Each structure stands twice: as C-alpha cells, then as structure tokens.
PDB file of C-alpha atoms in Angstrom:
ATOM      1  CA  UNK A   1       0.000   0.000   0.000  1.00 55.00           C
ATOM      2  CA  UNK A   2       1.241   3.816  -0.578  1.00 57.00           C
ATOM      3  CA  UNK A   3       1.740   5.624   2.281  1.00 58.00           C
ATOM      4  CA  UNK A   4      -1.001   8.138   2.306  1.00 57.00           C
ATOM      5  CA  UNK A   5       0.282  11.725   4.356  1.00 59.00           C
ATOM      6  CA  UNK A   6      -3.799  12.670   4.915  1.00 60.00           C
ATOM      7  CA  UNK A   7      -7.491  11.471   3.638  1.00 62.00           C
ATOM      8  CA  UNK A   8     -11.238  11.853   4.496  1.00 69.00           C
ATOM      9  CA  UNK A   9     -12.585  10.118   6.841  1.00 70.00           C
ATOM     10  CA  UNK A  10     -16.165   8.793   7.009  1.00 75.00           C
ATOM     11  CA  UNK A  11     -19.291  10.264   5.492  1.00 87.00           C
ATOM     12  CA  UNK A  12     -19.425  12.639   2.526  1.00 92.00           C
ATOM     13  CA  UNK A  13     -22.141  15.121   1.930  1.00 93.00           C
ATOM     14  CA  UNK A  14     -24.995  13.341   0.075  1.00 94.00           C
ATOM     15  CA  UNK A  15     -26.783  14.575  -2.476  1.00 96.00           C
ATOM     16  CA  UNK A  16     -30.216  16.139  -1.926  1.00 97.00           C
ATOM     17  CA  UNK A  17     -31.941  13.395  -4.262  1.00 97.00           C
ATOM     18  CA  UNK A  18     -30.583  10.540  -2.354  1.00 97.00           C
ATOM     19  CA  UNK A  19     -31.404  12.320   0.992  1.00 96.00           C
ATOM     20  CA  UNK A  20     -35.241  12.898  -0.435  1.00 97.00           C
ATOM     21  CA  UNK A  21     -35.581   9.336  -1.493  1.00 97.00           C
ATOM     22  CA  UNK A  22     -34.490   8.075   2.190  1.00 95.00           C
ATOM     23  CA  UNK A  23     -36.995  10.892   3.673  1.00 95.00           C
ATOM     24  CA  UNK A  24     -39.930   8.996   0.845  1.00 96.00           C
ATOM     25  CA  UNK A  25     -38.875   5.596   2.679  1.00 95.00           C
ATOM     26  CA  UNK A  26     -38.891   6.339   6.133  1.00 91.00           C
ATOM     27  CA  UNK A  27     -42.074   9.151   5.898  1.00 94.00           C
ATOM     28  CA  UNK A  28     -43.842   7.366   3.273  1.00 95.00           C
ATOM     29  CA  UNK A  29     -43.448   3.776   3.678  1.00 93.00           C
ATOM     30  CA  UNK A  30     -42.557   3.098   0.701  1.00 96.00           C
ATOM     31  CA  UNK A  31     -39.918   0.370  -0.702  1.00 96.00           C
ATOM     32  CA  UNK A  32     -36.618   1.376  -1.579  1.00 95.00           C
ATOM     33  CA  UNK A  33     -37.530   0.473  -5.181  1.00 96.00           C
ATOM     34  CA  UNK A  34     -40.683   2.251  -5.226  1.00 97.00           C
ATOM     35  CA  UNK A  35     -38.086   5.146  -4.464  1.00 97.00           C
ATOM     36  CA  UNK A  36     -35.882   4.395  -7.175  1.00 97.00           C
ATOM     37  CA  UNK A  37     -32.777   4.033  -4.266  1.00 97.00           C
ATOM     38  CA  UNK A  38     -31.019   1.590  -5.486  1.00 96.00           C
ATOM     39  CA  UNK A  39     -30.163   3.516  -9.160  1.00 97.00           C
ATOM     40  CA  UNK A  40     -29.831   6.879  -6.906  1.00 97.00           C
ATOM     41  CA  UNK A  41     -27.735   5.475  -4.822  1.00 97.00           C
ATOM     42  CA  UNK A  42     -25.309   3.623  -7.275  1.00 97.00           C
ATOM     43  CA  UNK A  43     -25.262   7.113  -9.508  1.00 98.00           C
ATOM     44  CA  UNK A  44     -24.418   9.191  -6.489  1.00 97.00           C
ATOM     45  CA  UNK A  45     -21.277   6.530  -5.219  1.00 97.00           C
ATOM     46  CA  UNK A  46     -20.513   6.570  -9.360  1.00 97.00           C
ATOM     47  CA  UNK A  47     -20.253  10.510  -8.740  1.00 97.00           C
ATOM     48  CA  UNK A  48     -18.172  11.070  -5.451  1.00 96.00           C
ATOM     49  CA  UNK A  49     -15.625   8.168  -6.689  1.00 96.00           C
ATOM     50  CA  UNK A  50     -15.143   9.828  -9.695  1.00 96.00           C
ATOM     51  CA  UNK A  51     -14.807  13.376  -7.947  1.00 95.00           C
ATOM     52  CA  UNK A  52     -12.131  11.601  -5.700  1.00 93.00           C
ATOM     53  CA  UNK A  53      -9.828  10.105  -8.151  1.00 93.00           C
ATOM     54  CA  UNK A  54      -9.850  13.735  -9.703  1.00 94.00           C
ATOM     55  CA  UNK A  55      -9.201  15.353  -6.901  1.00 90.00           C
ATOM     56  CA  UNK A  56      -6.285  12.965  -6.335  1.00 89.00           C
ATOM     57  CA  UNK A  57      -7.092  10.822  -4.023  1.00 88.00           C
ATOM     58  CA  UNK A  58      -5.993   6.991  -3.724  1.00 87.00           C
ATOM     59  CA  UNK A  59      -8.388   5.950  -1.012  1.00 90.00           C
ATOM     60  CA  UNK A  60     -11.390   6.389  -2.321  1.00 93.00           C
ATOM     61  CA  UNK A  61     -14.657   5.224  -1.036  1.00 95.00           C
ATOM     62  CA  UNK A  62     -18.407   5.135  -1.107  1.00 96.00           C
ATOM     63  CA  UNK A  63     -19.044   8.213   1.373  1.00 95.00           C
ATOM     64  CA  UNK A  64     -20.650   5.646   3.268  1.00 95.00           C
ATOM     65  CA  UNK A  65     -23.385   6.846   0.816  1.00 96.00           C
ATOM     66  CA  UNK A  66     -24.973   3.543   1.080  1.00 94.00           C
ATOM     67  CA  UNK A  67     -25.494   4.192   5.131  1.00 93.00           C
ATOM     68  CA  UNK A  68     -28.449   5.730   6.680  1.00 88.00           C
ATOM     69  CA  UNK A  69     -25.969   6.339   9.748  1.00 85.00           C
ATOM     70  CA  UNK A  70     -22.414   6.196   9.605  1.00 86.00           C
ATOM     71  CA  UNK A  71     -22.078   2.574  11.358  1.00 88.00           C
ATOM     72  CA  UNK A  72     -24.429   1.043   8.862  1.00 91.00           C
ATOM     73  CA  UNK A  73     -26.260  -2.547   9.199  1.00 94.00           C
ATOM     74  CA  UNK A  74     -23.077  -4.483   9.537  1.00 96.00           C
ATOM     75  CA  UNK A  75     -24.074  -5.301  13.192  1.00 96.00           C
ATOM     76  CA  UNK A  76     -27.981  -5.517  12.510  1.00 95.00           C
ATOM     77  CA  UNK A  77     -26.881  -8.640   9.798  1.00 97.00           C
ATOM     78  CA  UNK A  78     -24.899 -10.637  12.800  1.00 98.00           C
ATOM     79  CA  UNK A  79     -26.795 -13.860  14.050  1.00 98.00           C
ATOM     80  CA  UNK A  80     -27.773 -12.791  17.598  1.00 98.00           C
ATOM     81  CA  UNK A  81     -28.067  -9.434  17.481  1.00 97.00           C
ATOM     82  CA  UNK A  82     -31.331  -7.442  18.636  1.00 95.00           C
ATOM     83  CA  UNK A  83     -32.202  -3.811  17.125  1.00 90.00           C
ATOM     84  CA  UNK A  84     -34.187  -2.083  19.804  1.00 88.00           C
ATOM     85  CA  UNK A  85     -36.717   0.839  18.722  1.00 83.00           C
ATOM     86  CA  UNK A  86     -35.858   3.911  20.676  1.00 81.00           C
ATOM     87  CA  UNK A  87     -34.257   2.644  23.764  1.00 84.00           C
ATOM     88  CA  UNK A  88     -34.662   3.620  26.881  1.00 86.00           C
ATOM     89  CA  UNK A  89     -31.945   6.377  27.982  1.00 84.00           C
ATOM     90  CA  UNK A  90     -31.056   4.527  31.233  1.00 87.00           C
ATOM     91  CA  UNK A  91     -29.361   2.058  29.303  1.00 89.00           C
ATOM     92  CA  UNK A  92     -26.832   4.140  27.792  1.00 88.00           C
ATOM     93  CA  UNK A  93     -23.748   5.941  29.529  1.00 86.00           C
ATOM     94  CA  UNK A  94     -24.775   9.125  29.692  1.00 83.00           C
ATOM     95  CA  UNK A  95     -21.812  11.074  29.479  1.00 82.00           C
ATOM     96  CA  UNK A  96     -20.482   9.413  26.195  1.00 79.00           C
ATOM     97  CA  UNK A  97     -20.059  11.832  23.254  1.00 78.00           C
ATOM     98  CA  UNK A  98     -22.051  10.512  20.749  1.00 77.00           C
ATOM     99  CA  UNK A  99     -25.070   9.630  23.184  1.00 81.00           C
ATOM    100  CA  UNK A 100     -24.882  12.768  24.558  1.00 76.00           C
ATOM    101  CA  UNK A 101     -25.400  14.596  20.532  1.00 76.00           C
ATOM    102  CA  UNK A 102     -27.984  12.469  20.247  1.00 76.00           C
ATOM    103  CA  UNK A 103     -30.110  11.215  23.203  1.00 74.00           C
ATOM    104  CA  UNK A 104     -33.911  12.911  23.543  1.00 75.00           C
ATOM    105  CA  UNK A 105     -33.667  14.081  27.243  1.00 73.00           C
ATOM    106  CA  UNK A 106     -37.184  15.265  27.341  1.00 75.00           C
ATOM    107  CA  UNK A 107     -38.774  11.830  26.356  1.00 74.00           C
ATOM    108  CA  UNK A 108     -35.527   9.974  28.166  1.00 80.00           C
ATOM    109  CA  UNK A 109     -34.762   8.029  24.846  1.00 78.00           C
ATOM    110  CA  UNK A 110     -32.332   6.576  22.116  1.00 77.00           C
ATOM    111  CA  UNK A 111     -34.172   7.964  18.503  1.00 74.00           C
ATOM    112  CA  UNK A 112     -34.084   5.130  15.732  1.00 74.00           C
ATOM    113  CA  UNK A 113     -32.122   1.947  16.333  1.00 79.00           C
ATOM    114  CA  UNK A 114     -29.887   0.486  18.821  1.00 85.00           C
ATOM    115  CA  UNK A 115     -28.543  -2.897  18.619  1.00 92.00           C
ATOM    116  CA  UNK A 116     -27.482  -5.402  21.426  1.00 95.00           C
ATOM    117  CA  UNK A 117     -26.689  -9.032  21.429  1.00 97.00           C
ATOM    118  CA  UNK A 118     -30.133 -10.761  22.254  1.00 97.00           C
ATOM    119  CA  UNK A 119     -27.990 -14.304  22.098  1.00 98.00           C
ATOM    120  CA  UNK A 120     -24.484 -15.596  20.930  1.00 98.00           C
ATOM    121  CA  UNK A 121     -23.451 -13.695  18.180  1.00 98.00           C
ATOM    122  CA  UNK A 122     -22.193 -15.087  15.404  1.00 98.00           C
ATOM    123  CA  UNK A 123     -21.628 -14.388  11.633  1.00 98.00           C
ATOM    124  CA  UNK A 124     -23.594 -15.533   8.816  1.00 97.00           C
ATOM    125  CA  UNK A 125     -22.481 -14.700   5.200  1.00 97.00           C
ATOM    126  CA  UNK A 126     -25.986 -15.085   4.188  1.00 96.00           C
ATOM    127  CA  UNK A 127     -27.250 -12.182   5.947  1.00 97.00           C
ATOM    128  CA  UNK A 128     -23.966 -10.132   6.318  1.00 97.00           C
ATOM    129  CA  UNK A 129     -24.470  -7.936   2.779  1.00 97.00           C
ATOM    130  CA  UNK A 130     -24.277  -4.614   3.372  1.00 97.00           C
ATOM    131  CA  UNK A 131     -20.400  -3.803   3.835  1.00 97.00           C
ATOM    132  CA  UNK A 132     -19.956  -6.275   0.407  1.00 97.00           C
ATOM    133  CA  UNK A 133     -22.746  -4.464  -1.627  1.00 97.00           C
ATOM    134  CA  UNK A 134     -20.642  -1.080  -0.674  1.00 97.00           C
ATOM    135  CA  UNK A 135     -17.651  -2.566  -1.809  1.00 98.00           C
ATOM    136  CA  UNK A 136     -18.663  -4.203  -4.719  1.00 97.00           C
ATOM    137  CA  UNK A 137     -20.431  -0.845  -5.772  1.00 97.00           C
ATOM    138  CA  UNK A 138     -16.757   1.139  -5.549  1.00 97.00           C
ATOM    139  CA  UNK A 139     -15.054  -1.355  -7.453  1.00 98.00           C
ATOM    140  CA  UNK A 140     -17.624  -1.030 -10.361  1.00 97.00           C
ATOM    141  CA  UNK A 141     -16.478   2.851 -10.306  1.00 97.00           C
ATOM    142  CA  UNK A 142     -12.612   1.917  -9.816  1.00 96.00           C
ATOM    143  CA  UNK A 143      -9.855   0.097 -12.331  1.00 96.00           C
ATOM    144  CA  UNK A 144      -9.131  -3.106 -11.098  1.00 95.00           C
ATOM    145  CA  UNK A 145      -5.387  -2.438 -10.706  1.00 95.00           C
ATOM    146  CA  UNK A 146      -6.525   0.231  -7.722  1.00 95.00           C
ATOM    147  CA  UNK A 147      -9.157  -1.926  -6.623  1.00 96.00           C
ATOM    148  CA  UNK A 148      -6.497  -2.291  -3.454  1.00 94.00           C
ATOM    149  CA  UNK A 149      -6.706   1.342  -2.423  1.00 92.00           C
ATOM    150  CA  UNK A 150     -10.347   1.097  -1.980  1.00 95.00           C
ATOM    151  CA  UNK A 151     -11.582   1.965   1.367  1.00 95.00           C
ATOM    152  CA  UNK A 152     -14.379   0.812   3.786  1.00 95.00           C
ATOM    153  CA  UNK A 153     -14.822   2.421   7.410  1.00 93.00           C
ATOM    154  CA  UNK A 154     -15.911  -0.126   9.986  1.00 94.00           C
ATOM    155  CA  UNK A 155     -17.324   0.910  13.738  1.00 91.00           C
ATOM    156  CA  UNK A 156     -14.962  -0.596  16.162  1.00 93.00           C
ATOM    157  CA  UNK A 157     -15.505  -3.879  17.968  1.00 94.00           C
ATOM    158  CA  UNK A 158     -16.193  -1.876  21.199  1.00 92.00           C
ATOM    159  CA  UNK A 159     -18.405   0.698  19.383  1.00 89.00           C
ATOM    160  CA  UNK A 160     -21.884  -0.872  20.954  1.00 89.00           C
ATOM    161  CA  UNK A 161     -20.401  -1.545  24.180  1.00 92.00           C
ATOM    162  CA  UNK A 162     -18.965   1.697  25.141  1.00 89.00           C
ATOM    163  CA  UNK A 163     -22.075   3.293  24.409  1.00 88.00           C
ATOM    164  CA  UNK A 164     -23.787   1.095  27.010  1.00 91.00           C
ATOM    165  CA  UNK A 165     -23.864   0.554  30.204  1.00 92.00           C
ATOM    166  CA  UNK A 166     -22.617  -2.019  31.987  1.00 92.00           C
ATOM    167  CA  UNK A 167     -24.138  -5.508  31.267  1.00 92.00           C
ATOM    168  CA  UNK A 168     -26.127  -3.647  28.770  1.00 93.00           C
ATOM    169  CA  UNK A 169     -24.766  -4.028  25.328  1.00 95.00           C
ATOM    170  CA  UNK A 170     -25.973  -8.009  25.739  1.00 97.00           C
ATOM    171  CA  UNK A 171     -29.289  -9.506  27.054  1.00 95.00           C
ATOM    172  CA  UNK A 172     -29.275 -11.074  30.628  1.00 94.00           C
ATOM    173  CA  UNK A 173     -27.514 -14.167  30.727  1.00 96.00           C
ATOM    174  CA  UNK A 174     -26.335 -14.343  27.434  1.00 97.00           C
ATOM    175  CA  UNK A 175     -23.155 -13.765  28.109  1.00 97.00           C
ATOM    176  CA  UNK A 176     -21.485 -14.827  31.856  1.00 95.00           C
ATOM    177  CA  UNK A 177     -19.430 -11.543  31.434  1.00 96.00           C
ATOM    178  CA  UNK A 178     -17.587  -8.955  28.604  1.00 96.00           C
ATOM    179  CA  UNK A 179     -14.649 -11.152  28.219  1.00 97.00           C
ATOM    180  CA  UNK A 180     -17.087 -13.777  26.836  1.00 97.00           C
ATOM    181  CA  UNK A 181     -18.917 -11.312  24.718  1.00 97.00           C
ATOM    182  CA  UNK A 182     -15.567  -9.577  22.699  1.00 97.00           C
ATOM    183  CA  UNK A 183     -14.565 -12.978  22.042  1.00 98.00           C
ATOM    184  CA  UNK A 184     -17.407 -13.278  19.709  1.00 98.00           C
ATOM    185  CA  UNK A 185     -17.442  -9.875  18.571  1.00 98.00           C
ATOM    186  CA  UNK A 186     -13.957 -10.647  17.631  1.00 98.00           C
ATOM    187  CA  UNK A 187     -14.996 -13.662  15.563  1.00 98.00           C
ATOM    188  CA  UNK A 188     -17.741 -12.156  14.113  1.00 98.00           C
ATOM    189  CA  UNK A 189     -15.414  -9.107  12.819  1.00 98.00           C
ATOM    190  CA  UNK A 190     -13.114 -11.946  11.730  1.00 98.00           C
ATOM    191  CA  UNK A 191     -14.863 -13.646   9.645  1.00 98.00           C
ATOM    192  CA  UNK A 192     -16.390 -10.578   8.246  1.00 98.00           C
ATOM    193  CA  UNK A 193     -12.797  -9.009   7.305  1.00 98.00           C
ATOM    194  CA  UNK A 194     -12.030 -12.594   6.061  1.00 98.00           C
ATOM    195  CA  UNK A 195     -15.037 -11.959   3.518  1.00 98.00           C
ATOM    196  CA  UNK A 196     -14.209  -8.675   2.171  1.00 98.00           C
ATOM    197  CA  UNK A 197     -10.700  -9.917   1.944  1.00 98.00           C
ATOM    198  CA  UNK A 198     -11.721 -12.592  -0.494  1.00 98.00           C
ATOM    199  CA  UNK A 199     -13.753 -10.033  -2.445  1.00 97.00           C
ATOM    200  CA  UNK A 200     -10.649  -8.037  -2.699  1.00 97.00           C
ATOM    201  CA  UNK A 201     -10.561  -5.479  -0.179  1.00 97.00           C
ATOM    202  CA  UNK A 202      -7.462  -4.428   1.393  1.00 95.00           C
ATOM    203  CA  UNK A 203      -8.087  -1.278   2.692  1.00 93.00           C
ATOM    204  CA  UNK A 204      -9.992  -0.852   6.359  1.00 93.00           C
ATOM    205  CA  UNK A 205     -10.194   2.317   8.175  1.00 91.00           C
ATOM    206  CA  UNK A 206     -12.037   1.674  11.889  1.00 91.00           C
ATOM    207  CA  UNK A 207     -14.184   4.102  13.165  1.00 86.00           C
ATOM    208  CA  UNK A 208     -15.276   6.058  16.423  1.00 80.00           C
ATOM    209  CA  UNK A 209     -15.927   9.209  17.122  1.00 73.00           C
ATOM    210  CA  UNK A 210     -16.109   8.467  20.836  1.00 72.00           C
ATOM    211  CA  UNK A 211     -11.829   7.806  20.290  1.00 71.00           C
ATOM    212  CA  UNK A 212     -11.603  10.177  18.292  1.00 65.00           C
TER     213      UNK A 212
END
C-alpha cells in the first residue's frame, strides 16, 4: 500500500436526491424500489468516486453513501443481534459523546435503532451484505489495478459496548461476562474481514468518534 500523508474520513455530503428518497422511505413507507434508491444510490457513489480520483485521491470510497448512519447494518446482519426501537436512555452511559449529541432528554430516549446481542453472536455470510454491496459498488467505479486502495470504514468492535452501560450491550444471561462477549465480537469481525478480503478489499479504516 502507498503511504497516504492525509485522507477523508467517514461520510461525505450526500446529495439532496438521495437524501429525499431516504426521507420517501422512512415518511412514506414506501420500498426502496418504489423510491428508485437503489439507481440513486449507485449514480451518487458513481459521482463522489469519480470526484475523488480527480481530486487525487488513492483511497477512495463510497461516502458511506450507502449508510443511513455512519455505522451502517453491519451489526444488525450478525446472528444474535437485537435492534431495539428507541431505547430507553437509562441504558446508555450518559456522558459518552455521541449519546450525549444524540439522546432525547425530554422523552428519556435513544431515537431510531440500537442494537445489542439478544444471544451468541455469530456471523452468517448469508445475511452479512451490506459492507460487500458497498464494496462491490466502488469497485464497479474503480480500475481493477486500484481496486487495493479502496476503502471501507468499519465501527470498532467496542463501538456498541462503550455506548452502554454495563451488562447492557448483551441480554441477561447471554453472556457470563464482557470477556465472553468480545470474544465473539472478535470472531464475528473476523470472519467478516475474512469476507471482504476474499472479495478483494485491502483497505480498512475503523471508526469512532467516541476515540476520536
């Protein structure tokens, strides 16, 4: 890999059209289809590679442009895991950064989804689609000989956790205690490295804001 002196990290600024067909999804109820996402979205990561590799840059990526959120569904696709509907504030450590941007302190809750691990968790390349769909998209938009600088951000093992309490980022008695649980998170992000890796990417940049 070239050394690279500075890059981008994370999200890009989406376009309005792919913002307005999210909005028609989650306002409307509509399918992503019915909201023509799928040929917005692949247009608009077509578009920001493209303004990358002008601009010079060897990392390029999606601008997580496939992501509602900047963690994406990586952890919702695990075997195990349970997304909880606004969550209950009480549950979260209260004084963490990024629960402290976005926590609702007048209703005392978590807005959209929040994922724990409702029992073992445990990887399952039938379900886990989402970070190989945004890969596969970039490489349509990239020459195959720089198909190796291609980059894809990935929340941190301890992402979940540290915005929990503790006990809290697994159901009762799931697991005996954390050592137990980040031994499975660690075979879970394993195994899903080990099946980008095989698709050809060589190129992952971790992410936390709460580290950062």
């Amino acid at each position: 890999m070239p050394p690279f002196r500075a890059e981008h990290l994370g999200s890009l600024l989406r376009p309005q059209n792919l913002l307005s067909a999210r909005e028609a999804i989650r306002d409307k109820g509509i399918s992503p289809e019915e909201a023509n996402l799928p040929a917005i979205e692949k247009e608009a990561v077509g578009n920001v590679i493209k303004l990358q590799r002008e601009l010079g840059f060897k990392a390029v990526s999606s601008g997580e442009f496939n992501r509602t959120r900047f963690w994406g569904l990586m952890w919702d696709e695990f075997d195990g895991s349970v997304a909880l509907q606004e969550a209950e504030a009480s549950m979260f450590r209260l004084y963490h950064p990024d629960v402290v941007s976005l926590i609702e302190k007048d209703r005392k809750v978590m807005p959209g989804d929040s994922v724990i691990a409702g029992s073992k968790l445990r990887h399952n390349r039938e379900k886990s689609k989402s970070n190989l769909h945004e890969l596969k998209l970039v490489q349509q938009f990239t020459p195959k000989e720089e198909w190796g600088n291609i980059k894809l951000t990935m929340i941190t093992p301890a992402w979940f956790h540290m915005r929990y309490k503790q006990g809290k980022a697994y159901a009762e008695g799931v697991y005996e205690n954390d050592e137990e649980y980040f031994a499975d998170v660690a075979k879970v992000y394993q195994e899903e490295l080990k099946m980008l890796y095989e698709a050809g990417l060589r190129n992952v940049q971790f992410d936390d804001p709460g580290l950062a």
